[in-house]
PDB file of C-alpha atoms in Angstrom:
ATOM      1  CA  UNK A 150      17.018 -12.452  17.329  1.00 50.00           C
ATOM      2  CA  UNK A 151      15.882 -12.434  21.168  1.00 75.00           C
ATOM      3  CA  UNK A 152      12.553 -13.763  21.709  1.00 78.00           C
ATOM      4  CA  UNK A 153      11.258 -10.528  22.721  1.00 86.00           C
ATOM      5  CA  UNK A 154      12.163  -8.694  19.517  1.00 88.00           C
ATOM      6  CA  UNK A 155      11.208 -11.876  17.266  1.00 89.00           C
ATOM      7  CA  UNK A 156       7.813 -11.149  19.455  1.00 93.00           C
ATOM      8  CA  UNK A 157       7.161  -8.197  18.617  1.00 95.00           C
ATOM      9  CA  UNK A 158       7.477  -8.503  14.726  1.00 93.00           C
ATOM     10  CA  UNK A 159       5.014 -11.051  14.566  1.00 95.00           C
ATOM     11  CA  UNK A 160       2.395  -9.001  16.407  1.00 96.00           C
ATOM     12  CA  UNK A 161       3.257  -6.240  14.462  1.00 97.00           C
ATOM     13  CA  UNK A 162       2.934  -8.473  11.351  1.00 97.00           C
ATOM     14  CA  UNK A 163      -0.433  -9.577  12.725  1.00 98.00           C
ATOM     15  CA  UNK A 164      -1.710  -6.252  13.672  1.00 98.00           C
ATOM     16  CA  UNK A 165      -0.839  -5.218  10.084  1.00 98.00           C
ATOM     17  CA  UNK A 166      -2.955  -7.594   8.141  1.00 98.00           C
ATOM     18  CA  UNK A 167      -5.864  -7.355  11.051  1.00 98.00           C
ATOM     19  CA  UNK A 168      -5.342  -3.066   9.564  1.00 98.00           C
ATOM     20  CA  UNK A 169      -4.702  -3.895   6.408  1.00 98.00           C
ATOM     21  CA  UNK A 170      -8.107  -6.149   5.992  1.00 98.00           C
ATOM     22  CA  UNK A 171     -10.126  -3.652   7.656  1.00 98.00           C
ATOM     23  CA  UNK A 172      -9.247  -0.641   5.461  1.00 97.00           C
ATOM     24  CA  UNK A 173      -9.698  -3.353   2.021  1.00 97.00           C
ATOM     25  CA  UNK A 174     -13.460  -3.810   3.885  1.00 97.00           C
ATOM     26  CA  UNK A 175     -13.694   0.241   3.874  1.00 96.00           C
ATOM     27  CA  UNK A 176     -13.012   0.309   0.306  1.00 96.00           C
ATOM     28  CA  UNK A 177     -15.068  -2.826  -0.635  1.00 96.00           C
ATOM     29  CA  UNK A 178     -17.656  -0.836   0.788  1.00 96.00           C
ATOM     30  CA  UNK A 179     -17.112   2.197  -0.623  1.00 94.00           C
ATOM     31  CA  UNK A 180     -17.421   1.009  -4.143  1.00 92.00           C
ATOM     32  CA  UNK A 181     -21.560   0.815  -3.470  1.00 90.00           C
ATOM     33  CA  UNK A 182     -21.339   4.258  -2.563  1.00 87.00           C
ATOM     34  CA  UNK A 183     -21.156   4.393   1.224  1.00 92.00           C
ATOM     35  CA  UNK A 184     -18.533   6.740   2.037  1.00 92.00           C
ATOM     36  CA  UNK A 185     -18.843   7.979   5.200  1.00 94.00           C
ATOM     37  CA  UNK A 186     -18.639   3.974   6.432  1.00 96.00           C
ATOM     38  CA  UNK A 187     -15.919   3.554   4.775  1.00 96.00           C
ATOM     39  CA  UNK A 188     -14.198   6.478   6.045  1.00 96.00           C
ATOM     40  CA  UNK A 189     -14.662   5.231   9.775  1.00 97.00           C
ATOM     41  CA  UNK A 190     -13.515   1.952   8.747  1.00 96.00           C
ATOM     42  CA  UNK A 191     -10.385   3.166   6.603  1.00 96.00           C
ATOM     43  CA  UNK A 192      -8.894   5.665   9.067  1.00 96.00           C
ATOM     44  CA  UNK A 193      -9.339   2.886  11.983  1.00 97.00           C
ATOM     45  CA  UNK A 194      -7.393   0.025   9.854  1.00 97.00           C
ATOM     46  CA  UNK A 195      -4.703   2.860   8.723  1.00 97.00           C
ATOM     47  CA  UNK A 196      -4.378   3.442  12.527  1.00 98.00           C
ATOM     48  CA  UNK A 197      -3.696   0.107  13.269  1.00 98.00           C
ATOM     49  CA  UNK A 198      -1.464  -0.690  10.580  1.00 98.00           C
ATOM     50  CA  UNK A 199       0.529   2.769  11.800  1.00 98.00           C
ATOM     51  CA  UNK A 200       0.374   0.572  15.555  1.00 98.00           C
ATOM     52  CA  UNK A 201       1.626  -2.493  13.844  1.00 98.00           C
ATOM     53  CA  UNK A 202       4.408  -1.160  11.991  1.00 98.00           C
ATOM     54  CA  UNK A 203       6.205   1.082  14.765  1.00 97.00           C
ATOM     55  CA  UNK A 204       5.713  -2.361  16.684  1.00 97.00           C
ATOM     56  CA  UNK A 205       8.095  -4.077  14.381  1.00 95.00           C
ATOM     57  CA  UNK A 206      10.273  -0.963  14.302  1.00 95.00           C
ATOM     58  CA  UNK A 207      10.734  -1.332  17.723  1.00 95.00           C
ATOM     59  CA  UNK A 208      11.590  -5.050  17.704  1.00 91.00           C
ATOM     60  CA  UNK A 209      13.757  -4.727  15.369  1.00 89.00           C
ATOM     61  CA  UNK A 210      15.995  -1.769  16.064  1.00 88.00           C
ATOM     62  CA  UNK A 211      18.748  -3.456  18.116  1.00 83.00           C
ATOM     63  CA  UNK A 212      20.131  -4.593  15.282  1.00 80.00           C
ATOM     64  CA  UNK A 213      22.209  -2.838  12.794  1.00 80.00           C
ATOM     65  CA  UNK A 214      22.071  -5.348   9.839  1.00 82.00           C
ATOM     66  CA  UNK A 215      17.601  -4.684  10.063  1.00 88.00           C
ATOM     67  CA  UNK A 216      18.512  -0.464   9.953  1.00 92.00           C
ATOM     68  CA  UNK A 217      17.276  -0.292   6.123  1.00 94.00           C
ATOM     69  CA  UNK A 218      14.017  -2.272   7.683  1.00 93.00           C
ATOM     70  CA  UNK A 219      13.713  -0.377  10.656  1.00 94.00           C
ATOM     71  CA  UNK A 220      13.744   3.082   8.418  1.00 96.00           C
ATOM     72  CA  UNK A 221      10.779   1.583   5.999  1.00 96.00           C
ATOM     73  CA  UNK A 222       8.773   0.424   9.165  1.00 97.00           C
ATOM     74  CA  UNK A 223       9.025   3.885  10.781  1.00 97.00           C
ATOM     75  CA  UNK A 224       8.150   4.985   7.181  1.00 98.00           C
ATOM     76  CA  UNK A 225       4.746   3.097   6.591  1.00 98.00           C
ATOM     77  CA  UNK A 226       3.844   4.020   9.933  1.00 98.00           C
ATOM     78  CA  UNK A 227       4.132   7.560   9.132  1.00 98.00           C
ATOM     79  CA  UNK A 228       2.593   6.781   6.068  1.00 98.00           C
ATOM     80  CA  UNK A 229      -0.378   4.810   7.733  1.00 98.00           C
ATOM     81  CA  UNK A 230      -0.911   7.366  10.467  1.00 98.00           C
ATOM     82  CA  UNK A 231      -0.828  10.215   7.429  1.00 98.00           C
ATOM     83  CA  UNK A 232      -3.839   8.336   5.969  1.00 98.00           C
ATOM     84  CA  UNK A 233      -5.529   7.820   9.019  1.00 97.00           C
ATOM     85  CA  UNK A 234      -5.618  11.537   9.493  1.00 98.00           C
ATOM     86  CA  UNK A 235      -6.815  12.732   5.982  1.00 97.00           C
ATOM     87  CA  UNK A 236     -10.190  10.910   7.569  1.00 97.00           C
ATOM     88  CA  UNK A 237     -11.158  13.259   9.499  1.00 97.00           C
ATOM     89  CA  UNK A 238     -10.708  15.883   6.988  1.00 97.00           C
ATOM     90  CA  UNK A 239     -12.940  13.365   4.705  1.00 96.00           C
ATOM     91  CA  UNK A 240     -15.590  12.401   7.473  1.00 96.00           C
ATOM     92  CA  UNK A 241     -15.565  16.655   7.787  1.00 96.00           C
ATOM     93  CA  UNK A 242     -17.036  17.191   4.120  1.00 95.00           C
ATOM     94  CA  UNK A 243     -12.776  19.006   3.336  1.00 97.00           C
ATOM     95  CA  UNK A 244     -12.561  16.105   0.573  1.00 95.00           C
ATOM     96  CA  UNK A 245      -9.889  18.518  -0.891  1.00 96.00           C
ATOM     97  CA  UNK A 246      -7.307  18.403   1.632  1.00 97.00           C
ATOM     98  CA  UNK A 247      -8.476  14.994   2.869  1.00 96.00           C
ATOM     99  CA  UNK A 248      -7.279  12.940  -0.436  1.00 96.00           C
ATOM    100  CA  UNK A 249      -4.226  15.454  -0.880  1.00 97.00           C
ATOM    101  CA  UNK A 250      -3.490  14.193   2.802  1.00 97.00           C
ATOM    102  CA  UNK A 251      -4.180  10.578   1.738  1.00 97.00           C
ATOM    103  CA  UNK A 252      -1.809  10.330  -1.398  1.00 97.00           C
ATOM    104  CA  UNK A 253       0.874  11.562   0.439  1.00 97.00           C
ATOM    105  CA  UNK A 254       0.570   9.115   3.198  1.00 98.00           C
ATOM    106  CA  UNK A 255       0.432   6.626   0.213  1.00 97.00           C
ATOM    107  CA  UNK A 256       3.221   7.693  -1.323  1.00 97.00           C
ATOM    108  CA  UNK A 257       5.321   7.357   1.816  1.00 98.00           C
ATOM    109  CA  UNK A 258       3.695   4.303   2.745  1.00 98.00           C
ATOM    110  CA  UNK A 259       4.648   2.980  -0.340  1.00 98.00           C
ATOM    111  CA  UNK A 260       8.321   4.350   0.047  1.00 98.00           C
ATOM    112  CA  UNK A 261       8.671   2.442   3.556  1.00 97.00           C
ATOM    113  CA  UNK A 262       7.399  -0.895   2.079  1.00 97.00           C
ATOM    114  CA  UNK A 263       9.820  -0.679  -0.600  1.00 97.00           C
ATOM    115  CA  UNK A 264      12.859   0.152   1.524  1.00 97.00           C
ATOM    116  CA  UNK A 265      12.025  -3.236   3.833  1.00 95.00           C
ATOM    117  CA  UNK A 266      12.028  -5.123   0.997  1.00 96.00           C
ATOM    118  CA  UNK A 267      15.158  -3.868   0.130  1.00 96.00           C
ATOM    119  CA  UNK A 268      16.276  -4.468   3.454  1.00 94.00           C
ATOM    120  CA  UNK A 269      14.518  -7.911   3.651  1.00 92.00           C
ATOM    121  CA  UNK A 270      16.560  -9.074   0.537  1.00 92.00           C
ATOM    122  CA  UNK A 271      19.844  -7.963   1.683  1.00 91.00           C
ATOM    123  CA  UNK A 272      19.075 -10.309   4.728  1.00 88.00           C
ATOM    124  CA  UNK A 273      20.399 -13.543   3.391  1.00 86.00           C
ATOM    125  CA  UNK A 274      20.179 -15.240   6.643  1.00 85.00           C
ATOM    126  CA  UNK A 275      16.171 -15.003   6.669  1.00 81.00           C
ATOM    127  CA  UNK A 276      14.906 -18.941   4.987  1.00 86.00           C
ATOM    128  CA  UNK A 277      11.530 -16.938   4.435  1.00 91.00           C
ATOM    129  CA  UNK A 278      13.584 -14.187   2.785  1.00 91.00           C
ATOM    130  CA  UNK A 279      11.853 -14.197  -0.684  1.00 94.00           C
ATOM    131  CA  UNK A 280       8.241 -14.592   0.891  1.00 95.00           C
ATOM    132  CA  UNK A 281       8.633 -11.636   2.917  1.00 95.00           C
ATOM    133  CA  UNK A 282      10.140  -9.507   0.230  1.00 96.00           C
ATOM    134  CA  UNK A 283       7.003  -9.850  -1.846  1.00 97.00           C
ATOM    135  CA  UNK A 284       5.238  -9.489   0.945  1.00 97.00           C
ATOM    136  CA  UNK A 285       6.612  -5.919   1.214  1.00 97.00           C
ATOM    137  CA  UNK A 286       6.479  -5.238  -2.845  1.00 97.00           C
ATOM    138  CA  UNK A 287       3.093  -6.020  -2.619  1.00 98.00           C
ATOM    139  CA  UNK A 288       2.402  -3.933  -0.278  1.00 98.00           C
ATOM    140  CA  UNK A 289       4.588  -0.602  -2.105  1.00 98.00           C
ATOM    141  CA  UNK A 290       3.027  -1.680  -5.000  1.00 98.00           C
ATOM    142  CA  UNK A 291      -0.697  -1.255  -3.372  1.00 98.00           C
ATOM    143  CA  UNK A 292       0.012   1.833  -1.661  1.00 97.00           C
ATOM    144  CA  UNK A 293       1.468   3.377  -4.907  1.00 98.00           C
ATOM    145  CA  UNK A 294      -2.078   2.138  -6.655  1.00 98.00           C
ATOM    146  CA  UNK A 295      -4.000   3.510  -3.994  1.00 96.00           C
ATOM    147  CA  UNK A 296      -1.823   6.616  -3.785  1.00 96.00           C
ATOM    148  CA  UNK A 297      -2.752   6.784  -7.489  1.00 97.00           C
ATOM    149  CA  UNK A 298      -6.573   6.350  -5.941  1.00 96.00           C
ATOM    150  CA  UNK A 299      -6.122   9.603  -4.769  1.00 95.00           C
ATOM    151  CA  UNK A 300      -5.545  11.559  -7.546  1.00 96.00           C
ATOM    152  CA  UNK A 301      -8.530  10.453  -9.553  1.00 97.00           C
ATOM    153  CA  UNK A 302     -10.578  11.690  -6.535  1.00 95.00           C
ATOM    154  CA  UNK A 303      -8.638  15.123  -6.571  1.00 96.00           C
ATOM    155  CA  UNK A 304     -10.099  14.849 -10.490  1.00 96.00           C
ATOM    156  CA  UNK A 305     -13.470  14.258  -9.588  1.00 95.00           C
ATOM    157  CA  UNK A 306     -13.284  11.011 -10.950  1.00 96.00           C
ATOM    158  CA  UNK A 307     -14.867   9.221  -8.572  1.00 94.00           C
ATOM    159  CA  UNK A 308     -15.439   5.525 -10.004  1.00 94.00           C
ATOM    160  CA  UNK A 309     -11.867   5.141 -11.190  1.00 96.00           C
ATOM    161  CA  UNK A 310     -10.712   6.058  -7.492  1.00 95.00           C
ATOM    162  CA  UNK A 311     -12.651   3.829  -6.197  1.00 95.00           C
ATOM    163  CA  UNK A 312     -12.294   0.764  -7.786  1.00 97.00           C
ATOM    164  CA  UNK A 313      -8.180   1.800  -7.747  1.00 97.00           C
ATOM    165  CA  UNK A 314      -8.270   2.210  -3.654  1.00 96.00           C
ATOM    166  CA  UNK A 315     -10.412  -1.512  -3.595  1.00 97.00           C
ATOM    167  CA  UNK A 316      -7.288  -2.656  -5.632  1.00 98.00           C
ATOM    168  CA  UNK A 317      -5.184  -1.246  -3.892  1.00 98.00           C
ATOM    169  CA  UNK A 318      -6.303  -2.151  -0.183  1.00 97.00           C
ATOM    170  CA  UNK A 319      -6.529  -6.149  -1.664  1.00 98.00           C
ATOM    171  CA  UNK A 320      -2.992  -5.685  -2.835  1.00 98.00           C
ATOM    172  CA  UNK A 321      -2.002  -4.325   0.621  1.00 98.00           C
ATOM    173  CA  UNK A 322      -4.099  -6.916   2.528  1.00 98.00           C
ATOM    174  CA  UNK A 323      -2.528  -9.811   0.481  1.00 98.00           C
ATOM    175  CA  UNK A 324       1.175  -8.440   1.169  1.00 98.00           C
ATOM    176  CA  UNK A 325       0.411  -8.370   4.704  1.00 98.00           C
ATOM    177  CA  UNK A 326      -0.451 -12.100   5.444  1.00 98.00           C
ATOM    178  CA  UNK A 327       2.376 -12.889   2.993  1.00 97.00           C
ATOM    179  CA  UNK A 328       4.792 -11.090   4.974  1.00 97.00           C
ATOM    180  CA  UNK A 329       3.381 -11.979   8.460  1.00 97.00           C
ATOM    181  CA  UNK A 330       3.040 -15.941   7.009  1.00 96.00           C
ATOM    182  CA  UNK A 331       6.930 -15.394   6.751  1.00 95.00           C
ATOM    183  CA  UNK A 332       7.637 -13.815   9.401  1.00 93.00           C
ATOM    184  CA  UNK A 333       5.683 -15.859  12.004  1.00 94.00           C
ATOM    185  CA  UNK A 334       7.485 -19.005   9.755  1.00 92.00           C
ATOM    186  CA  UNK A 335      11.192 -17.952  10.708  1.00 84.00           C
ATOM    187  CA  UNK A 336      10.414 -18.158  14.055  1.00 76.00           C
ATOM    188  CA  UNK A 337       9.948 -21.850  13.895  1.00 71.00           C
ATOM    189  CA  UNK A 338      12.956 -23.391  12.104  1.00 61.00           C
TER     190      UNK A 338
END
C-alpha cells in the first residue's frame, strides 16, 4: 500500500472513532431525557463518521483485492450520512420520519460494516487481520442494535430505544478504536 493510501485509512479510522464517540455521548445523554442535545450531538458524530469512511474508501480504491472493503466503506458512509439526516427531521419535532430515516441508515450501516469484515478476512496478508475484522463485526453488530433502537421509538417505546441506541453507539465506538488500533498497527511492521 502507498503511503498516501495507507494515510488516508488511518485518518479515516481516526475520524471514525472521534464520530463514533461523539454520537455514544449523544445517546449517553439521551438516556436522562435530553433529546434535543443529543440530536445535535448524534447527527454531528454520524456526519463525521460518513467523512471518515468515504476517506478510507478513497484510500483504498486502487486496489482490486480491498473492492469488497471499498463497497462496505462507501456503504457505512451512506449509512452514516442517512442517520445524520433523519436529525433534522428529529430536531424538527417529524419524529416519524426521523427514526424511519434513522433505521434505515442503520441497517445499511450495518450492511457496509459487515461486507469489510468480509473483505478484511479474505485479506490474509493483513498481521492485524483478525483485530480489524471484529473491529468491523462490532461495529454491524451495533448498528443492527441501534437500527433495532429505532423501531422501539417508531412503537412509542421510548426507554427500550434508548437504552438499545446507548448500546448500540458503545458497541460502535468500541469497534472503531479496535479497527483503527489495527489499522494504524499494520502500518508499522
Amino acid at each position: 500500500m502507498k503511503e498516501t493510501e495507507y494515510e488516508l485509512d488511518v485518518i479515516g479510522a481516526w475520524l471514525i472513532v472521534a464520530g463514533t464517540f461523539i454520537n455514544a455521548s449523544g445517546e449517553s445523554i439521551n438516556l436522562i431525557g435530553e433529546e434535543e442535545l443529543s440530536y445535535k450531538l448524534t447527527g454531528p458524530g454520524n456526519a463525521i463518521e460518513a467523512a471518515g469512511n468515504s476517506i478510507q474508501a478513497i484510500g483504498k480504491s486502487g486496489h482490486h483485492e480491498k473492492k469488497v472493503s471499498v463497497f462496505g466503506s462507501w456503504m457505512q458512509a451512506a449509512g452514516n450520512s442517512a442517520n445524520a439526516a433523519s436529525r433534522v427531521y428529529l430536531l424538527d419535532g417529524r419524529k416519524k420520519d426521523g427514526h424511519y430515516l434513522d433505521v434505515i441508515g442503520n441497517v445499511i450501516q450495518s450492511l457496509g460494516a459487515s461486507a469489510e469484515a468480509i473483505g478484511t478476512a479474505a485479506q490474509k496478508e493483513l498481521t492485524y487481520r483478525e483485530q480489524l475484522t471484529a473491529g468491523n463485526l462490532l461495529i454491524a453488530s451495533g448498528s443492527a442494535v441501534d437500527g433495532l433502537s429505532g423501531i422501539y421509538f417508531l412503537k412509542e417505546h421510548h426507554a427500550e430505544g434508548r437504552a438499545l441506541a446507548w448500546f448500540g453507539a458503545y458497541l460502535q465506538a468500541v469497534g472503531a478504536l479496535l479497527a483503527a488500533d489495527a489499522i494504524t498497527s499494520e502500518g508499522t511492521r
